[in-house]
GROMACS .gro file of C-alpha atoms in nm:
model
  387
    1MET     CA    1   1.642  -2.592  -0.323
    2SER     CA    2   1.578  -2.963  -0.382
    3LYS     CA    3   1.381  -3.154  -0.643
    4GLY     CA    4   1.044  -3.319  -0.597
    5THR     CA    5   0.799  -3.499  -0.824
    6GLN     CA    6   0.442  -3.399  -0.902
    7LYS     CA    7   0.164  -3.652  -0.963
    8HIS     CA    8   0.213  -3.636  -1.339
    9GLY     CA    9   0.581  -3.728  -1.297
   10LYS     CA   10   0.740  -3.395  -1.387
   11PRO     CA   11   1.006  -3.274  -1.143
   12PHE     CA   12   0.975  -2.942  -0.962
   13ILE     CA   13   1.201  -2.745  -0.734
   14VAL     CA   14   1.114  -2.772  -0.364
   15PRO     CA   15   1.144  -2.417  -0.227
   16GLN     CA   16   1.339  -2.361   0.092
   17PRO     CA   17   1.318  -2.068   0.337
   18ILE     CA   18   1.660  -1.937   0.234
   19ARG     CA   19   1.708  -1.583   0.105
   20LYS     CA   20   1.965  -1.502  -0.161
   21ASP     CA   21   2.177  -1.325   0.101
   22GLY     CA   22   2.203  -1.655   0.292
   23ALA     CA   23   1.950  -1.578   0.564
   24GLY     CA   24   1.735  -1.871   0.674
   25GLY     CA   25   1.791  -2.243   0.635
   26PRO     CA   26   1.632  -2.558   0.493
   27ASP     CA   27   1.296  -2.686   0.616
   28ARG     CA   28   1.326  -3.064   0.649
   29GLY     CA   29   1.018  -3.118   0.862
   30PRO     CA   30   0.654  -3.181   0.771
   31ARG     CA   31   0.528  -2.918   0.530
   32ASP     CA   32   0.281  -2.842   0.251
   33VAL     CA   33   0.517  -2.791  -0.041
   34MET     CA   34   0.241  -2.705  -0.288
   35ARG     CA   35   0.123  -2.431  -0.052
   36ASP     CA   36   0.476  -2.298  -0.024
   37LEU     CA   37   0.502  -2.288  -0.404
   38GLN     CA   38   0.193  -2.067  -0.417
   39ASN     CA   39   0.324  -1.834  -0.145
   40PRO     CA   40   0.692  -1.772  -0.224
   41ASP     CA   41   0.696  -1.429  -0.059
   42MET     CA   42   0.567  -1.572   0.268
   43LEU     CA   43   0.819  -1.857   0.269
   44VAL     CA   44   1.104  -1.622   0.177
   45PRO     CA   45   0.994  -1.268   0.264
   46PRO     CA   46   1.175  -0.978   0.095
   47SER     CA   47   1.450  -0.840   0.317
   48THR     CA   48   1.248  -0.516   0.340
   49ASP     CA   49   0.962  -0.696   0.519
   50ASN     CA   50   0.967  -0.631   0.893
   51GLY     CA   51   0.755  -0.643   1.204
   52LEU     CA   52   0.404  -0.775   1.249
   53LEU     CA   53   0.102  -0.714   1.027
   54PRO     CA   54  -0.208  -0.935   1.053
   55ASN     CA   55  -0.298  -1.175   0.775
   56LEU     CA   56  -0.417  -0.981   0.468
   57ARG     CA   57  -0.504  -1.274   0.241
   58MET     CA   58  -0.781  -1.533   0.223
   59SER     CA   59  -0.881  -1.765  -0.060
   60PHE     CA   60  -1.236  -1.858  -0.149
   61SER     CA   61  -1.092  -2.205  -0.209
   62ASP     CA   62  -1.044  -2.236   0.170
   63THR     CA   63  -1.406  -2.154   0.257
   64HIS     CA   64  -1.722  -2.359   0.309
   65MET     CA   65  -1.929  -2.434  -0.002
   66GLN     CA   66  -2.307  -2.405   0.042
   67LEU     CA   67  -2.450  -2.641  -0.221
   68ASN     CA   68  -2.813  -2.619  -0.333
   69HIS     CA   69  -3.014  -2.742  -0.628
   70GLY     CA   70  -2.981  -2.437  -0.850
   71GLY     CA   71  -2.635  -2.322  -0.752
   72TRP     CA   72  -2.377  -2.270  -0.479
   73SER     CA   73  -2.227  -1.998  -0.263
   74ARG     CA   74  -1.925  -1.938  -0.040
   75GLU     CA   75  -1.829  -1.636   0.164
   76ILE     CA   76  -1.536  -1.453   0.322
   77THR     CA   77  -1.630  -1.248   0.627
   78VAL     CA   78  -1.458  -1.120   0.939
   79ARG     CA   79  -1.481  -1.476   1.072
   80ASP     CA   80  -1.243  -1.592   0.797
   81LEU     CA   81  -1.032  -1.276   0.759
   82PRO     CA   82  -1.047  -1.094   1.096
   83ILE     CA   83  -0.884  -0.773   0.967
   84ALA     CA   84  -1.166  -0.725   0.713
   85THR     CA   85  -1.412  -0.541   0.936
   86THR     CA   86  -1.560  -0.307   0.675
   87LEU     CA   87  -1.667  -0.540   0.393
   88ALA     CA   88  -1.762  -0.904   0.340
   89GLY     CA   89  -1.774  -1.097   0.014
   90VAL     CA   90  -1.984  -1.380  -0.130
   91ASN     CA   91  -1.892  -1.578  -0.442
   92MET     CA   92  -2.207  -1.730  -0.592
   93SER     CA   93  -2.300  -1.936  -0.898
   94LEU     CA   94  -2.646  -2.006  -1.035
   95THR     CA   95  -2.735  -2.275  -1.288
   96PRO     CA   96  -2.950  -2.191  -1.593
   97GLY     CA   97  -3.280  -2.105  -1.427
   98GLY     CA   98  -3.131  -2.123  -1.077
   99VAL     CA   99  -3.276  -1.859  -0.842
  100ARG     CA  100  -3.135  -1.671  -0.544
  101GLU     CA  101  -3.476  -1.636  -0.386
  102LEU     CA  102  -3.667  -1.316  -0.313
  103HIS     CA  103  -3.490  -1.163  -0.012
  104TRP     CA  104  -3.341  -0.851   0.144
  105HIS     CA  105  -3.054  -0.757   0.375
  106GLN     CA  106  -2.972  -0.526   0.662
  107GLN     CA  107  -2.664  -0.430   0.459
  108SER     CA  108  -2.628  -0.284   0.110
  109GLU     CA  109  -2.533  -0.528  -0.168
  110TRP     CA  110  -2.281  -0.444  -0.444
  111ALA     CA  111  -2.214  -0.704  -0.713
  112TYR     CA  112  -1.977  -0.774  -1.004
  113MET     CA  113  -2.075  -1.024  -1.274
  114ILE     CA  114  -1.781  -1.256  -1.340
  115LEU     CA  115  -1.932  -1.471  -1.616
  116GLY     CA  116  -2.263  -1.569  -1.770
  117THR     CA  117  -2.590  -1.377  -1.756
  118ALA     CA  118  -2.858  -1.322  -1.493
  119ARG     CA  119  -3.185  -1.140  -1.439
  120ILE     CA  120  -3.219  -0.917  -1.135
  121THR     CA  121  -3.542  -0.777  -0.993
  122SER     CA  122  -3.621  -0.531  -0.717
  123VAL     CA  123  -3.887  -0.300  -0.572
  124ASP     CA  124  -3.809   0.011  -0.365
  125GLN     CA  125  -3.991   0.161  -0.068
  126ASN     CA  126  -4.217   0.366  -0.296
  127GLY     CA  127  -4.337   0.070  -0.501
  128ARG     CA  128  -4.115   0.152  -0.799
  129ASN     CA  129  -3.977  -0.163  -0.956
  130PHE     CA  130  -3.665  -0.264  -1.148
  131ILE     CA  131  -3.610  -0.565  -1.376
  132ALA     CA  132  -3.290  -0.598  -1.582
  133ASP     CA  133  -3.048  -0.848  -1.733
  134VAL     CA  134  -2.678  -0.833  -1.644
  135GLY     CA  135  -2.371  -0.986  -1.808
  136PRO     CA  136  -1.993  -1.006  -1.761
  137GLY     CA  137  -1.846  -0.687  -1.616
  138ASP     CA  138  -2.184  -0.545  -1.514
  139LEU     CA  139  -2.254  -0.425  -1.160
  140TRP     CA  140  -2.562  -0.395  -0.947
  141PHE     CA  141  -2.629  -0.222  -0.617
  142PHE     CA  142  -2.926  -0.274  -0.386
  143PRO     CA  143  -2.948  -0.040  -0.085
  144LYS     CA  144  -3.003  -0.205   0.253
  145GLY     CA  145  -3.359  -0.318   0.310
  146VAL     CA  146  -3.453  -0.314  -0.060
  147PRO     CA  147  -3.591  -0.656  -0.166
  148HIS     CA  148  -3.447  -0.827  -0.472
  149SER     CA  149  -3.379  -1.154  -0.653
  150ILE     CA  150  -3.122  -1.301  -0.895
  151GLN     CA  151  -3.182  -1.573  -1.156
  152GLY     CA  152  -2.940  -1.743  -1.393
  153LEU     CA  153  -3.028  -1.720  -1.761
  154ASP     CA  154  -2.945  -1.957  -2.051
  155GLU     CA  155  -2.581  -2.025  -1.962
  156GLY     CA  156  -2.602  -1.974  -1.587
  157CYS     CA  157  -2.377  -1.726  -1.410
  158GLU     CA  158  -2.114  -1.658  -1.145
  159PHE     CA  159  -2.075  -1.332  -0.958
  160LEU     CA  160  -1.916  -1.160  -0.659
  161LEU     CA  161  -2.136  -0.998  -0.395
  162VAL     CA  162  -1.987  -0.742  -0.155
  163PHE     CA  163  -2.166  -0.618   0.157
  164ASP     CA  164  -2.081  -0.307   0.358
  165ASP     CA  165  -2.030  -0.492   0.688
  166GLY     CA  166  -1.744  -0.734   0.754
  167ALA     CA  167  -1.960  -0.939   0.993
  168PHE     CA  168  -2.226  -1.005   0.729
  169SER     CA  169  -2.327  -1.360   0.635
  170ASP     CA  170  -2.538  -1.441   0.330
  171LEU     CA  171  -2.678  -1.741   0.515
  172ASN     CA  172  -2.835  -1.498   0.763
  173THR     CA  173  -3.064  -1.337   0.508
  174LEU     CA  174  -3.416  -1.200   0.539
  175SER     CA  175  -3.586  -1.434   0.292
  176ILE     CA  176  -3.948  -1.442   0.175
  177SER     CA  177  -3.972  -1.821   0.217
  178ASP     CA  178  -3.831  -1.803   0.570
  179TRP     CA  179  -4.077  -1.533   0.673
  180PHE     CA  180  -4.374  -1.727   0.533
  181ALA     CA  181  -4.253  -2.042   0.712
  182HIS     CA  182  -4.244  -1.858   1.045
  183THR     CA  183  -4.573  -1.672   1.020
  184PRO     CA  184  -4.898  -1.839   1.136
  185LYS     CA  185  -5.132  -1.926   0.849
  186ASP     CA  186  -5.418  -1.730   1.002
  187VAL     CA  187  -5.198  -1.419   0.996
  188LEU     CA  188  -5.102  -1.484   0.633
  189SER     CA  189  -5.471  -1.537   0.550
  190LEU     CA  190  -5.565  -1.204   0.706
  191ASN     CA  191  -5.277  -1.020   0.542
  192PHE     CA  192  -5.344  -1.140   0.187
  193GLY     CA  193  -5.723  -1.176   0.207
  194VAL     CA  194  -5.730  -1.543   0.107
  195SER     CA  195  -5.811  -1.868   0.285
  196GLU     CA  196  -5.554  -2.051   0.497
  197ALA     CA  197  -5.570  -2.333   0.241
  198ALA     CA  198  -5.399  -2.099  -0.009
  199PHE     CA  199  -5.076  -2.143   0.189
  200GLU     CA  200  -5.062  -2.523   0.183
  201GLY     CA  201  -4.743  -2.648   0.020
  202MET     CA  202  -4.535  -2.345   0.118
  203PRO     CA  203  -4.169  -2.415   0.215
  204VAL     CA  204  -4.115  -2.498   0.583
  205GLU     CA  205  -3.772  -2.328   0.592
  206GLN     CA  206  -3.556  -2.083   0.400
  207VAL     CA  207  -3.519  -2.186   0.033
  208TYR     CA  208  -3.208  -1.968  -0.030
  209ILE     CA  209  -3.124  -2.104  -0.379
  210PHE     CA  210  -3.356  -2.324  -0.586
  211GLN     CA  211  -3.382  -2.464  -0.937
  212ASP     CA  212  -3.641  -2.317  -1.171
  213GLN     CA  213  -3.699  -2.288  -1.544
  214VAL     CA  214  -3.497  -2.039  -1.747
  215PRO     CA  215  -3.722  -1.731  -1.768
  216GLY     CA  216  -3.852  -1.589  -2.093
  217SER     CA  217  -3.739  -1.263  -2.248
  218LEU     CA  218  -3.712  -0.946  -2.045
  219ALA     CA  219  -4.018  -0.809  -2.226
  220SER     CA  220  -4.222  -1.119  -2.139
  221GLN     CA  221  -4.156  -1.065  -1.766
  222GLU     CA  222  -4.220  -0.692  -1.761
  223VAL     CA  223  -4.436  -0.579  -1.470
  224GLN     CA  224  -4.583  -0.229  -1.489
  225SER     CA  225  -4.587  -0.050  -1.155
  226PRO     CA  226  -4.841   0.231  -1.109
  227TYR     CA  227  -4.555   0.422  -0.947
  228GLY     CA  228  -4.306   0.372  -1.231
  229THR     CA  229  -3.951   0.239  -1.220
  230VAL     CA  230  -3.675   0.329  -0.974
  231PRO     CA  231  -3.533   0.678  -1.042
  232LEU     CA  232  -3.171   0.566  -1.008
  233SER     CA  233  -3.074   0.249  -1.192
  234PHE     CA  234  -2.956  -0.042  -0.980
  235LYS     CA  235  -2.736  -0.157  -1.273
  236HIS     CA  236  -2.409  -0.019  -1.410
  237ARG     CA  237  -2.204  -0.138  -1.709
  238LEU     CA  238  -1.849  -0.108  -1.579
  239LEU     CA  239  -1.677  -0.249  -1.889
  240ALA     CA  240  -1.857   0.011  -2.102
  241GLN     CA  241  -1.665   0.285  -1.919
  242THR     CA  242  -1.365   0.440  -2.091
  243PRO     CA  243  -1.066   0.324  -1.886
  244VAL     CA  244  -0.769   0.527  -1.768
  245ILE     CA  245  -0.493   0.369  -1.980
  246THR     CA  246  -0.124   0.376  -1.887
  247PRO     CA  247   0.173   0.182  -2.027
  248GLY     CA  248   0.135  -0.083  -1.757
  249GLY     CA  249  -0.239  -0.145  -1.780
  250SER     CA  250  -0.570   0.027  -1.715
  251VAL     CA  251  -0.816   0.129  -1.442
  252ARG     CA  252  -1.193   0.178  -1.441
  253ILE     CA  253  -1.328   0.361  -1.135
  254VAL     CA  254  -1.692   0.342  -1.024
  255ASP     CA  255  -1.850   0.523  -0.732
  256SER     CA  256  -2.149   0.746  -0.661
  257SER     CA  257  -2.024   1.002  -0.913
  258ASN     CA  258  -2.100   0.772  -1.208
  259PHE     CA  259  -2.319   0.506  -1.039
  260PRO     CA  260  -2.535   0.733  -0.820
  261ILE     CA  261  -2.728   0.463  -0.631
  262SER     CA  262  -2.401   0.313  -0.498
  263THR     CA  263  -2.370   0.535  -0.193
  264THR     CA  264  -2.180   0.298   0.037
  265VAL     CA  265  -1.949   0.108  -0.199
  266ALA     CA  266  -1.687   0.241  -0.442
  267ALA     CA  267  -1.455   0.031  -0.656
  268ALA     CA  268  -1.188   0.016  -0.924
  269LEU     CA  269  -1.132  -0.259  -1.181
  270VAL     CA  270  -0.755  -0.277  -1.233
  271GLU     CA  271  -0.565  -0.439  -1.519
  272ILE     CA  272  -0.191  -0.496  -1.477
  273LYS     CA  273   0.001  -0.629  -1.776
  274PRO     CA  274   0.291  -0.876  -1.728
  275GLY     CA  275   0.581  -0.683  -1.580
  276GLY     CA  276   0.350  -0.401  -1.466
  277MET     CA  277   0.265  -0.277  -1.117
  278ARG     CA  278  -0.013  -0.092  -0.939
  279GLU     CA  279   0.194   0.205  -0.825
  280LEU     CA  280   0.292   0.284  -0.466
  281HIS     CA  281  -0.015   0.455  -0.319
  282TRP     CA  282  -0.266   0.458  -0.035
  283HIS     CA  283  -0.633   0.530   0.021
  284PRO     CA  284  -0.711   0.807   0.271
  285ASN     CA  285  -1.082   0.742   0.315
  286ALA     CA  286  -1.141   0.367   0.360
  287ASP     CA  287  -0.999   0.018   0.396
  288GLU     CA  288  -0.947  -0.167   0.067
  289TRP     CA  289  -1.105  -0.509   0.004
  290GLN     CA  290  -0.963  -0.683  -0.304
  291TYR     CA  291  -1.084  -0.966  -0.525
  292TYR     CA  292  -0.844  -1.123  -0.775
  293LEU     CA  293  -1.011  -1.224  -1.101
  294THR     CA  294  -0.725  -1.356  -1.319
  295GLY     CA  295  -0.348  -1.401  -1.306
  296GLN     CA  296  -0.121  -1.383  -1.006
  297GLY     CA  297   0.051  -1.106  -0.818
  298ARG     CA  298   0.210  -0.998  -0.495
  299MET     CA  299   0.137  -0.709  -0.265
  300THR     CA  300   0.352  -0.547   0.001
  301VAL     CA  301   0.172  -0.339   0.262
  302PHE     CA  302   0.357  -0.073   0.464
  303GLY     CA  303   0.201  -0.010   0.804
  304GLY     CA  304   0.432   0.257   0.945
  305ASN     CA  305   0.687   0.232   1.228
  306GLY     CA  306   0.908   0.008   1.015
  307ILE     CA  307   0.637  -0.253   0.955
  308ALA     CA  308   0.586  -0.414   0.612
  309ARG     CA  309   0.462  -0.755   0.493
  310THR     CA  310   0.432  -0.921   0.152
  311PHE     CA  311   0.157  -1.157   0.033
  312ASP     CA  312   0.103  -1.357  -0.287
  313TYR     CA  313  -0.236  -1.366  -0.460
  314ARG     CA  314  -0.403  -1.573  -0.730
  315ALA     CA  315  -0.742  -1.575  -0.901
  316GLY     CA  316  -1.014  -1.634  -0.640
  317ASP     CA  317  -0.816  -1.477  -0.355
  318VAL     CA  318  -0.923  -1.184  -0.140
  319GLY     CA  319  -0.676  -0.923  -0.017
  320TYR     CA  320  -0.718  -0.646   0.239
  321VAL     CA  321  -0.539  -0.319   0.315
  322PRO     CA  322  -0.629  -0.108   0.622
  323VAL     CA  323  -0.705   0.257   0.557
  324ALA     CA  324  -0.409   0.482   0.465
  325MET     CA  325  -0.150   0.201   0.465
  326GLY     CA  326   0.091   0.228   0.171
  327HIS     CA  327   0.099  -0.060  -0.075
  328TYR     CA  328   0.166  -0.174  -0.430
  329ILE     CA  329   0.066  -0.479  -0.635
  330GLN     CA  330   0.301  -0.641  -0.888
  331ASN     CA  331   0.203  -0.880  -1.166
  332THR     CA  332   0.426  -1.182  -1.100
  333GLY     CA  333   0.283  -1.406  -1.371
  334LYS     CA  334   0.290  -1.442  -1.747
  335ASP     CA  335  -0.075  -1.342  -1.794
  336THR     CA  336  -0.258  -1.017  -1.733
  337LEU     CA  337  -0.358  -0.961  -1.370
  338TRP     CA  338  -0.714  -0.833  -1.320
  339PHE     CA  339  -0.850  -0.749  -0.976
  340LEU     CA  340  -1.109  -0.535  -0.802
  341GLU     CA  341  -1.035  -0.274  -0.537
  342ILE     CA  342  -1.349  -0.221  -0.328
  343PHE     CA  343  -1.418   0.033  -0.052
  344ARG     CA  344  -1.695   0.108   0.197
  345SER     CA  345  -1.734   0.465   0.078
  346ASP     CA  346  -1.935   0.673  -0.166
  347ARG     CA  347  -1.616   0.788  -0.340
  348PHE     CA  348  -1.297   0.628  -0.469
  349GLU     CA  349  -0.989   0.811  -0.340
  350ASP     CA  350  -0.620   0.729  -0.368
  351ILE     CA  351  -0.297   0.921  -0.321
  352SER     CA  352  -0.003   0.851  -0.548
  353LEU     CA  353   0.342   0.856  -0.388
  354ASN     CA  354   0.493   0.966  -0.720
  355GLN     CA  355   0.246   1.251  -0.772
  356TRP     CA  356   0.279   1.370  -0.412
  357MET     CA  357   0.655   1.400  -0.450
  358ALA     CA  358   0.623   1.571  -0.792
  359LEU     CA  359   0.387   1.836  -0.652
  360THR     CA  360   0.607   1.911  -0.349
  361PRO     CA  361   0.894   2.163  -0.370
  362ARG     CA  362   1.186   1.989  -0.539
  363GLU     CA  363   1.443   2.099  -0.283
  364LEU     CA  364   1.230   1.968   0.004
  365VAL     CA  365   1.198   1.624  -0.157
  366ARG     CA  366   1.570   1.620  -0.238
  367ASP     CA  367   1.678   1.705   0.115
  368ASN     CA  368   1.420   1.477   0.284
  369LEU     CA  369   1.532   1.165   0.094
  370ASN     CA  370   1.879   1.265  -0.020
  371ALA     CA  371   1.716   1.202  -0.358
  372SER     CA  372   1.919   1.176  -0.678
  373THR     CA  373   1.871   1.413  -0.969
  374GLU     CA  374   1.762   1.114  -1.178
  375LEU     CA  375   1.477   1.040  -0.938
  376LEU     CA  376   1.368   1.403  -0.912
  377ASN     CA  377   1.362   1.442  -1.290
  378ALA     CA  378   1.148   1.129  -1.329
  379LEU     CA  379   0.866   1.236  -1.097
  380ARG     CA  380   0.524   1.274  -1.264
  381LYS     CA  381   0.265   1.540  -1.183
  382GLN     CA  382  -0.002   1.328  -1.353
  383LYS     CA  383  -0.116   1.014  -1.171
  384TRP     CA  384  -0.039   0.678  -1.337
  385PRO     CA  385  -0.234   0.415  -1.139
  386VAL     CA  386  -0.048   0.133  -1.318
  387VAL     CA  387   0.322   0.162  -1.413
   0.00000   0.00000   0.00000
């Protein structure tokens, strides 16, 4: 270790790739010290790390910002994180009144409201409509092909969008403005039964995000459909769920069992208190796509055949774990770590290493691992997602 100086003049320790057991050596060449400080477990991997696993971390801070009047967006897809083939994510913010225009996708859209409030609208294939306001901790889900819109309310909003295809891009959207711009005016005239002059002034390209006035109350924008409203709500209040609480934190699980419309995306909102850990576990049914909301942590992923790799995560980062690979997440900071586990599946499933061992014949576990009596006595038959 050596000392450096930050811009504000306070000294800091320059980390070196040297493990406590003496392995490694100093790095005296060109380097990004601030990056190394954020990734201590990549600079000095635990001695238990071994072999090759692909990169399982990407930060939204390292992505392209799409700036529009009315808001911004940035995305992490398979182009940025090649291992993430099952899901893609978009981080978006809308100003007060800012609109994500009327559009639809070839993929289903699952969303988590990070902050602020927004109004969402949609119409399904049977002409049944849906208009609702969403706030922090709320979810929405629009099945593929179902048209919808999002608009920031009084304070604006920021949210995470997740799509059930890693190759998705939000900039390749089926947008109403884009379709109008690429349809001859005589065809539009025939379709809507109005003159071609009615389409003068239409956008000549995709609008994507635009600035508008903050809408009035929900009641003032109500539109009665002769076919009624959608039978399954597109909105879910995740924070209103009763969490599974353990000494180390809490978990809220949402999938098609309690959010019926969400047939292709399942998720868990995980809270890990300082010193706590998301227990050793794996998911048998799908890859895991993670989004870190607050705090900092580290995750080690075990890939079998003696392969394991550790990554460090902070708020705004995305993590990924291939299906059935064992892993755990530790809170390495002083604040509570909150993150989302998201899966391309209709159901959330995980298998606890602790519970598996507890529900297996004691003698078999003992002889397989040469396990101590202390360990065997500590095994829990009830699952604790956070310890």
